[in-house]
PDB file of C-alpha atoms and ligand atoms in Angstrom:
ATOM      1  CA  UNK A 172      66.148  78.651  17.145  1.00 83.00           C
ATOM      2  CA  UNK A 173      68.995  76.426  16.224  1.00 93.00           C
ATOM      3  CA  UNK A 174      72.362  77.716  15.237  1.00 95.00           C
ATOM      4  CA  UNK A 175      75.635  77.121  13.075  1.00 97.00           C
ATOM      5  CA  UNK A 176      78.030  78.104  15.491  1.00 98.00           C
ATOM      6  CA  UNK A 177      81.638  77.936  14.392  1.00 98.00           C
ATOM      7  CA  UNK A 178      83.479  76.541  17.300  1.00 98.00           C
ATOM      8  CA  UNK A 179      87.441  76.651  16.786  1.00 98.00           C
ATOM      9  CA  UNK A 180      89.421  75.036  19.003  1.00 98.00           C
ATOM     10  CA  UNK A 181      93.565  74.905  20.115  1.00 98.00           C
ATOM     11  CA  UNK A 182      94.522  71.433  19.071  1.00 98.00           C
ATOM     12  CA  UNK A 183      97.926  70.130  20.348  1.00 98.00           C
ATOM     13  CA  UNK A 184      98.733  66.734  20.375  1.00 98.00           C
ATOM     14  CA  UNK A 185     102.695  66.209  21.497  1.00 96.00           C
ATOM     15  CA  UNK A 186     103.031  62.440  19.843  1.00 96.00           C
ATOM     16  CA  UNK A 187     102.623  64.326  16.346  1.00 96.00           C
ATOM     17  CA  UNK A 188     102.518  67.913  16.782  1.00 97.00           C
ATOM     18  CA  UNK A 189     106.065  70.394  17.054  1.00 96.00           C
ATOM     19  CA  UNK A 190     102.918  73.148  18.297  1.00 96.00           C
ATOM     20  CA  UNK A 191      99.548  73.658  18.504  1.00 98.00           C
ATOM     21  CA  UNK A 192      97.150  74.261  15.912  1.00 98.00           C
ATOM     22  CA  UNK A 193      93.546  75.681  15.398  1.00 98.00           C
ATOM     23  CA  UNK A 194      90.854  73.520  13.895  1.00 98.00           C
ATOM     24  CA  UNK A 195      87.399  74.730  13.186  1.00 98.00           C
ATOM     25  CA  UNK A 196      84.072  72.341  13.736  1.00 98.00           C
ATOM     26  CA  UNK A 197      80.392  73.539  12.985  1.00 98.00           C
ATOM     27  CA  UNK A 198      78.469  72.572  15.861  1.00 98.00           C
ATOM     28  CA  UNK A 199      74.659  72.746  15.616  1.00 97.00           C
ATOM     29  CA  UNK A 200      73.445  74.211  19.135  1.00 98.00           C
ATOM     30  CA  UNK A 201      70.548  76.084  20.941  1.00 97.00           C
ATOM     31  CA  UNK A 202      71.155  79.203  22.526  1.00 97.00           C
ATOM     32  CA  UNK A 203      70.553  77.470  26.138  1.00 97.00           C
ATOM     33  CA  UNK A 204      73.474  75.221  25.388  1.00 98.00           C
ATOM     34  CA  UNK A 205      77.034  75.103  26.780  1.00 98.00           C
ATOM     35  CA  UNK A 206      80.627  75.309  25.635  1.00 98.00           C
ATOM     36  CA  UNK A 207      80.722  72.344  27.349  1.00 98.00           C
ATOM     37  CA  UNK A 208      77.784  70.731  25.644  1.00 98.00           C
ATOM     38  CA  UNK A 209      79.306  71.552  22.212  1.00 98.00           C
ATOM     39  CA  UNK A 210      82.625  70.079  22.714  1.00 98.00           C
ATOM     40  CA  UNK A 211      80.988  66.719  23.761  1.00 98.00           C
ATOM     41  CA  UNK A 212      79.300  66.739  20.448  1.00 98.00           C
ATOM     42  CA  UNK A 213      82.525  67.639  18.577  1.00 98.00           C
ATOM     43  CA  UNK A 214      84.335  64.611  21.004  1.00 98.00           C
ATOM     44  CA  UNK A 215      81.204  62.202  20.817  1.00 98.00           C
ATOM     45  CA  UNK A 216      80.102  62.951  16.555  1.00 98.00           C
ATOM     46  CA  UNK A 217      82.836  64.033  15.158  1.00 98.00           C
ATOM     47  CA  UNK A 218      86.313  63.890  16.360  1.00 98.00           C
ATOM     48  CA  UNK A 219      87.308  61.618  18.928  1.00 98.00           C
ATOM     49  CA  UNK A 220      90.465  62.398  19.580  1.00 98.00           C
ATOM     50  CA  UNK A 221      89.495  65.936  21.241  1.00 98.00           C
ATOM     51  CA  UNK A 222      91.087  65.539  24.699  1.00 98.00           C
ATOM     52  CA  UNK A 223      89.678  68.516  27.744  1.00 98.00           C
ATOM     53  CA  UNK A 224      88.807  67.482  31.112  1.00 98.00           C
ATOM     54  CA  UNK A 225      85.076  67.922  32.997  1.00 98.00           C
ATOM     55  CA  UNK A 226      83.547  66.127  35.391  1.00 98.00           C
ATOM     56  CA  UNK A 227      79.882  67.722  36.977  1.00 98.00           C
ATOM     57  CA  UNK A 228      78.838  69.526  34.142  1.00 98.00           C
ATOM     58  CA  UNK A 229      77.227  71.997  36.453  1.00 97.00           C
ATOM     59  CA  UNK A 230      80.265  74.977  37.924  1.00 98.00           C
ATOM     60  CA  UNK A 231      80.648  72.712  40.912  1.00 98.00           C
ATOM     61  CA  UNK A 232      84.364  70.511  40.194  1.00 98.00           C
ATOM     62  CA  UNK A 233      86.017  73.125  38.445  1.00 98.00           C
ATOM     63  CA  UNK A 234      87.867  70.792  36.283  1.00 98.00           C
ATOM     64  CA  UNK A 235      86.465  72.614  32.921  1.00 98.00           C
ATOM     65  CA  UNK A 236      88.484  75.771  33.341  1.00 98.00           C
ATOM     66  CA  UNK A 237      89.642  77.103  29.928  1.00 98.00           C
ATOM     67  CA  UNK A 238      90.232  80.170  27.454  1.00 98.00           C
ATOM     68  CA  UNK A 239      87.036  80.894  25.766  1.00 98.00           C
ATOM     69  CA  UNK A 240      86.767  83.835  22.993  1.00 98.00           C
ATOM     70  CA  UNK A 241      89.896  85.100  25.167  1.00 97.00           C
ATOM     71  CA  UNK A 242      88.959  85.192  28.715  1.00 98.00           C
ATOM     72  CA  UNK A 243      89.016  82.051  31.300  1.00 98.00           C
ATOM     73  CA  UNK A 244      85.810  80.302  32.063  1.00 98.00           C
ATOM     74  CA  UNK A 245      84.267  77.539  32.978  1.00 98.00           C
ATOM     75  CA  UNK A 246      82.925  75.725  29.617  1.00 98.00           C
ATOM     76  CA  UNK A 247      79.635  74.014  31.013  1.00 98.00           C
ATOM     77  CA  UNK A 248      78.522  77.429  33.106  1.00 98.00           C
ATOM     78  CA  UNK A 249      78.820  80.091  29.721  1.00 98.00           C
ATOM     79  CA  UNK A 250      76.586  79.787  27.843  1.00 98.00           C
ATOM     80  CA  UNK A 251      76.147  79.624  23.783  1.00 98.00           C
ATOM     81  CA  UNK A 252      73.120  82.520  23.584  1.00 97.00           C
ATOM     82  CA  UNK A 253      76.226  84.827  25.525  1.00 97.00           C
ATOM     83  CA  UNK A 254      78.952  84.246  22.751  1.00 97.00           C
ATOM     84  CA  UNK A 255      76.880  84.217  19.073  1.00 95.00           C
ATOM     85  CA  UNK A 256      77.536  81.605  16.758  1.00 97.00           C
ATOM     86  CA  UNK A 257      81.852  82.181  16.260  1.00 98.00           C
ATOM     87  CA  UNK A 258      83.737  80.660  19.250  1.00 98.00           C
ATOM     88  CA  UNK A 259      86.764  79.696  20.034  1.00 98.00           C
ATOM     89  CA  UNK A 260      88.524  77.546  22.834  1.00 98.00           C
ATOM     90  CA  UNK A 261      91.962  77.254  23.701  1.00 98.00           C
ATOM     91  CA  UNK A 262      93.928  75.853  27.008  1.00 98.00           C
ATOM     92  CA  UNK A 263      94.792  77.960  30.247  1.00 98.00           C
ATOM     93  CA  UNK A 264      97.776  79.783  29.503  1.00 98.00           C
ATOM     94  CA  UNK A 265     101.087  79.671  32.154  1.00 98.00           C
ATOM     95  CA  UNK A 266     100.828  75.847  32.337  1.00 98.00           C
ATOM     96  CA  UNK A 267     102.048  72.897  30.134  1.00 98.00           C
ATOM     97  CA  UNK A 268      99.916  71.864  27.737  1.00 98.00           C
ATOM     98  CA  UNK A 269      99.325  68.005  27.889  1.00 98.00           C
ATOM     99  CA  UNK A 270      97.078  67.751  25.143  1.00 98.00           C
ATOM    100  CA  UNK A 271      94.436  70.371  23.447  1.00 98.00           C
ATOM    101  CA  UNK A 272      92.697  71.379  26.493  1.00 98.00           C
ATOM    102  CA  UNK A 273      94.573  69.797  29.034  1.00 98.00           C
ATOM    103  CA  UNK A 274      97.112  71.604  30.904  1.00 98.00           C
ATOM    104  CA  UNK A 275      99.265  70.151  33.963  1.00 98.00           C
ATOM    105  CA  UNK A 276      97.593  71.044  37.146  1.00 98.00           C
ATOM    106  CA  UNK A 277     100.429  70.005  39.133  1.00 98.00           C
ATOM    107  CA  UNK A 278     102.590  73.161  39.509  1.00 98.00           C
ATOM    108  CA  UNK A 279      99.048  74.620  40.452  1.00 98.00           C
ATOM    109  CA  UNK A 280      98.139  72.331  43.193  1.00 98.00           C
ATOM    110  CA  UNK A 281     101.770  72.421  44.691  1.00 98.00           C
ATOM    111  CA  UNK A 282     101.161  75.820  45.400  1.00 98.00           C
ATOM    112  CA  UNK A 283      97.676  75.148  46.444  1.00 98.00           C
ATOM    113  CA  UNK A 284      99.524  72.689  49.130  1.00 98.00           C
ATOM    114  CA  UNK A 285     102.549  74.747  50.468  1.00 98.00           C
ATOM    115  CA  UNK A 286      99.578  77.559  52.173  1.00 97.00           C
ATOM    116  CA  UNK A 287      98.357  74.661  54.595  1.00 97.00           C
ATOM    117  CA  UNK A 288      95.056  74.276  53.165  1.00 97.00           C
ATOM    118  CA  UNK A 289      93.707  72.207  55.874  1.00 97.00           C
ATOM    119  CA  UNK A 290      92.181  73.783  59.888  1.00 96.00           C
ATOM    120  CA  UNK A 291      95.377  73.692  62.528  1.00 97.00           C
ATOM    121  CA  UNK A 292      94.253  73.025  66.048  1.00 96.00           C
ATOM    122  CA  UNK A 293      96.033  71.058  68.691  1.00 94.00           C
ATOM    123  CA  UNK A 294      93.686  72.068  71.575  1.00 94.00           C
ATOM    124  CA  UNK A 295      91.806  69.011  73.482  1.00 93.00           C
ATOM    125  CA  UNK A 296      89.114  67.955  71.318  1.00 89.00           C
ATOM    126  CA  UNK A 297      85.630  69.309  72.571  1.00 91.00           C
ATOM    127  CA  UNK A 298      82.829  67.155  73.785  1.00 92.00           C
ATOM    128  CA  UNK A 299      80.974  68.575  70.890  1.00 90.00           C
ATOM    129  CA  UNK A 300      81.713  71.227  67.944  1.00 89.00           C
ATOM    130  CA  UNK A 301      84.575  73.629  68.074  1.00 91.00           C
ATOM    131  CA  UNK A 302      82.167  76.750  67.685  1.00 92.00           C
ATOM    132  CA  UNK A 303      82.363  79.816  65.671  1.00 95.00           C
ATOM    133  CA  UNK A 304      80.284  82.843  66.433  1.00 97.00           C
ATOM    134  CA  UNK A 305      78.053  84.137  62.737  1.00 98.00           C
ATOM    135  CA  UNK A 306      80.640  86.971  62.609  1.00 97.00           C
ATOM    136  CA  UNK A 307      83.497  84.604  62.687  1.00 97.00           C
ATOM    137  CA  UNK A 308      82.272  82.740  59.947  1.00 97.00           C
ATOM    138  CA  UNK A 309      81.343  85.641  57.583  1.00 98.00           C
ATOM    139  CA  UNK A 310      84.956  86.715  57.943  1.00 97.00           C
ATOM    140  CA  UNK A 311      85.806  83.916  55.293  1.00 98.00           C
ATOM    141  CA  UNK A 312      83.254  83.556  54.037  1.00 98.00           C
ATOM    142  CA  UNK A 313      83.945  84.277  50.198  1.00 98.00           C
ATOM    143  CA  UNK A 314      87.171  82.509  50.058  1.00 98.00           C
ATOM    144  CA  UNK A 315      85.067  78.894  51.318  1.00 98.00           C
ATOM    145  CA  UNK A 316      83.369  78.997  47.362  1.00 98.00           C
ATOM    146  CA  UNK A 317      86.788  78.525  45.597  1.00 98.00           C
ATOM    147  CA  UNK A 318      86.385  75.412  43.069  1.00 98.00           C
ATOM    148  CA  UNK A 319      90.289  75.340  42.812  1.00 98.00           C
ATOM    149  CA  UNK A 320      89.364  75.628  38.837  1.00 98.00           C
ATOM    150  CA  UNK A 321      92.275  77.841  38.442  1.00 98.00           C
ATOM    151  CA  UNK A 322      90.774  80.309  36.549  1.00 98.00           C
ATOM    152  CA  UNK A 323      92.154  82.971  38.308  1.00 98.00           C
ATOM    153  CA  UNK A 324      96.275  81.726  38.721  1.00 98.00           C
ATOM    154  CA  UNK A 325      96.268  81.343  34.725  1.00 98.00           C
ATOM    155  CA  UNK A 326      94.771  84.779  34.399  1.00 98.00           C
ATOM    156  CA  UNK A 327      97.530  86.317  36.543  1.00 98.00           C
ATOM    157  CA  UNK A 328     100.568  88.336  34.233  1.00 98.00           C
ATOM    158  CA  UNK A 329     102.503  87.923  37.543  1.00 98.00           C
ATOM    159  CA  UNK A 330     101.629  84.324  37.401  1.00 98.00           C
ATOM    160  CA  UNK A 331     102.860  83.630  33.751  1.00 98.00           C
ATOM    161  CA  UNK A 332     105.928  85.689  34.339  1.00 98.00           C
ATOM    162  CA  UNK A 333     107.375  83.426  36.870  1.00 98.00           C
ATOM    163  CA  UNK A 334     105.415  80.270  37.384  1.00 98.00           C
ATOM    164  CA  UNK A 335     106.804  80.070  41.100  1.00 98.00           C
ATOM    165  CA  UNK A 336     104.739  82.735  42.463  1.00 98.00           C
ATOM    166  CA  UNK A 337     101.665  80.533  44.155  1.00 98.00           C
ATOM    167  CA  UNK A 338      99.745  82.912  42.700  1.00 98.00           C
ATOM    168  CA  UNK A 339      95.790  83.948  43.325  1.00 98.00           C
ATOM    169  CA  UNK A 340      94.180  80.909  43.959  1.00 98.00           C
ATOM    170  CA  UNK A 341      96.354  79.459  46.189  1.00 98.00           C
ATOM    171  CA  UNK A 342      96.286  82.759  48.459  1.00 98.00           C
ATOM    172  CA  UNK A 343      92.199  82.206  48.280  1.00 98.00           C
ATOM    173  CA  UNK A 344      92.876  79.061  50.530  1.00 98.00           C
ATOM    174  CA  UNK A 345      95.555  80.464  52.366  1.00 98.00           C
ATOM    175  CA  UNK A 346      92.857  83.350  53.173  1.00 98.00           C
ATOM    176  CA  UNK A 347      90.436  80.908  54.072  1.00 98.00           C
ATOM    177  CA  UNK A 348      91.903  79.031  56.958  1.00 98.00           C
ATOM    178  CA  UNK A 349      94.184  82.297  58.015  1.00 98.00           C
ATOM    179  CA  UNK A 350      90.864  84.151  58.937  1.00 98.00           C
ATOM    180  CA  UNK A 351      89.292  80.710  60.236  1.00 98.00           C
ATOM    181  CA  UNK A 352      88.732  82.055  64.411  1.00 96.00           C
ATOM    182  CA  UNK A 353      89.595  78.254  64.670  1.00 96.00           C
ATOM    183  CA  UNK A 354      92.867  77.995  63.399  1.00 97.00           C
ATOM    184  CA  UNK A 355      96.081  78.008  65.541  1.00 96.00           C
ATOM    185  CA  UNK A 356      98.396  78.114  62.379  1.00 97.00           C
ATOM    186  CA  UNK A 357      98.770  81.979  61.785  1.00 97.00           C
ATOM    187  CA  UNK A 358     101.948  82.965  62.433  1.00 97.00           C
ATOM    188  CA  UNK A 359     103.261  79.832  60.126  1.00 97.00           C
ATOM    189  CA  UNK A 360     100.585  80.811  56.999  1.00 97.00           C
ATOM    190  CA  UNK A 361     101.714  84.428  57.501  1.00 98.00           C
ATOM    191  CA  UNK A 362     105.153  83.201  56.839  1.00 98.00           C
ATOM    192  CA  UNK A 363     104.289  81.667  54.118  1.00 98.00           C
ATOM    193  CA  UNK A 364     101.762  84.038  52.378  1.00 98.00           C
ATOM    194  CA  UNK A 365     104.694  86.629  53.370  1.00 98.00           C
ATOM    195  CA  UNK A 366     107.669  84.566  51.953  1.00 96.00           C
ATOM    196  CA  UNK A 367     109.791  86.184  48.408  1.00 95.00           C
ATOM    197  CA  UNK A 368     107.151  84.044  46.262  1.00 97.00           C
ATOM    198  CA  UNK A 369     103.935  84.873  48.253  1.00 98.00           C
ATOM    199  CA  UNK A 370     101.813  87.548  48.466  1.00 98.00           C
ATOM    200  CA  UNK A 371     103.865  90.338  47.106  1.00 98.00           C
ATOM    201  CA  UNK A 372     104.075  89.519  43.563  1.00 97.00           C
ATOM    202  CA  UNK A 373     100.457  90.563  43.181  1.00 98.00           C
ATOM    203  CA  UNK A 374     100.475  93.353  41.435  1.00 96.00           C
ATOM    204  CA  UNK A 375      96.888  94.437  41.851  1.00 97.00           C
ATOM    205  CA  UNK A 376      96.110  93.377  38.357  1.00 96.00           C
ATOM    206  CA  UNK A 377      91.953  92.258  39.247  1.00 98.00           C
ATOM    207  CA  UNK A 378      92.727  89.407  36.674  1.00 98.00           C
ATOM    208  CA  UNK A 379      92.022  87.049  38.681  1.00 98.00           C
ATOM    209  CA  UNK A 380      88.514  88.526  40.514  1.00 98.00           C
ATOM    210  CA  UNK A 381      87.477  89.022  36.497  1.00 98.00           C
ATOM    211  CA  UNK A 382      88.047  85.328  36.115  1.00 98.00           C
ATOM    212  CA  UNK A 383      86.711  83.823  38.808  1.00 98.00           C
ATOM    213  CA  UNK A 384      83.459  82.125  37.925  1.00 98.00           C
ATOM    214  CA  UNK A 385      82.606  81.705  41.542  1.00 98.00           C
ATOM    215  CA  UNK A 386      82.594  85.694  42.023  1.00 98.00           C
ATOM    216  CA  UNK A 387      85.177  85.688  44.846  1.00 98.00           C
ATOM    217  CA  UNK A 388      86.302  88.813  45.429  1.00 98.00           C
ATOM    218  CA  UNK A 389      90.546  87.514  44.538  1.00 98.00           C
ATOM    219  CA  UNK A 390      92.065  90.472  44.710  1.00 98.00           C
ATOM    220  CA  UNK A 391      90.283  91.970  47.896  1.00 98.00           C
ATOM    221  CA  UNK A 392      91.193  88.988  49.897  1.00 98.00           C
ATOM    222  CA  UNK A 393      94.939  89.013  48.756  1.00 98.00           C
ATOM    223  CA  UNK A 394      94.779  92.664  49.861  1.00 98.00           C
ATOM    224  CA  UNK A 395      93.447  91.217  53.512  1.00 98.00           C
ATOM    225  CA  UNK A 396      96.288  88.661  53.038  1.00 98.00           C
ATOM    226  CA  UNK A 397      99.054  91.802  52.463  1.00 98.00           C
ATOM    227  CA  UNK A 398      97.896  93.929  55.536  1.00 98.00           C
ATOM    228  CA  UNK A 399      97.593  90.867  57.942  1.00 98.00           C
ATOM    229  CA  UNK A 400     101.303  89.750  56.617  1.00 98.00           C
ATOM    230  CA  UNK A 401     101.789  93.799  57.646  1.00 97.00           C
ATOM    231  CA  UNK A 402     100.832  93.567  60.961  1.00 96.00           C
ATOM    232  CA  UNK A 403     102.427  90.342  61.939  1.00 95.00           C
ATOM    233  CA  UNK A 404      99.214  88.899  63.227  1.00 92.00           C
ATOM    234  CA  UNK A 405      95.258  87.882  62.054  1.00 89.00           C
ATOM    235  CA  UNK A 406      92.560  90.371  63.744  1.00 80.00           C
TER     236      UNK A 406
HETATM  237 FE1  LIG B 339      88.848  79.170  40.708  1.00 65.68          FE
HETATM  238 FE2  LIG B 339      87.758  81.475  42.050  1.00 65.68          FE
HETATM  239 FE3  LIG B 339      88.894  79.183  43.375  1.00 65.68          FE
HETATM  240 FE4  LIG B 339      90.582  80.882  41.304  1.00 65.68          FE
HETATM  241  S1  LIG B 339      89.378  81.908  43.371  1.00 65.68           S
HETATM  242  S2  LIG B 339      90.463  78.611  42.026  1.00 65.68           S
HETATM  243  S3  LIG B 339      88.967  81.244  39.975  1.00 65.68           S
HETATM  244  S4  LIG B 339      87.125  79.723  42.243  1.00 65.68           S
HETATM  245 FE1  LIG B 340      82.353  70.606  36.457  1.00 65.68          FE
HETATM  246 FE2  LIG B 340      82.575  72.318  34.865  1.00 65.68          FE
HETATM  247  S1  LIG B 340      82.710  70.038  34.840  1.00 65.68           S
HETATM  248  S2  LIG B 340      82.389  72.708  36.676  1.00 65.68           S
END
């Protein structure tokens, strides 16, 4: 069944606008169309000036996170049938808007780089692989699913209050390497994650967990990092 969706989009062009404003478009859509499909139709057939990020279209690249009907979502993963005939989209909160739905992600990626998001191991390279038991791999399986979409961090009230907080996404990536049995930088990671802008800024609001399009138990991962920081070791 074809619907005429009223799509309200928060627009902002820093070259001409003093402040953001909403514009409404009527877009013909099927229930199985995604919000990204609607944005594409607006851009391709109604208003080529609309700016937003997207790439894979299938929930993999993490580039099209935005507020959709008030909640952080990936535009390519949420369907018209889940939302109805009135849909509002706006940029993620807590980051500077560059244009329309595009925010400046550099502060987000700066926090990501702070937690050393890479394996550290300077022991002699074995002839084969650095082996790991299935149980050891399971320890951090959930946090390997992160696609760095920023939906969690920009849903977090603590991040809104202070953008210096590393935020849930950075801690998720910290967790992913902290609990990897092959990693040898646990001491450095615990020091970084225990810093003033680290895990203790989390107030356990669970907004991050609700926002994550990958279903990662973000608040739980942050809690595990907090426990490791208190113990001063990973075990
Ligand atoms: Fe996105 Fe989830 Fe990763 Fe946060 S934890 S950046 S919401 S995939
Ligand atoms: Fe890649 Fe949506 S376009 S996750």
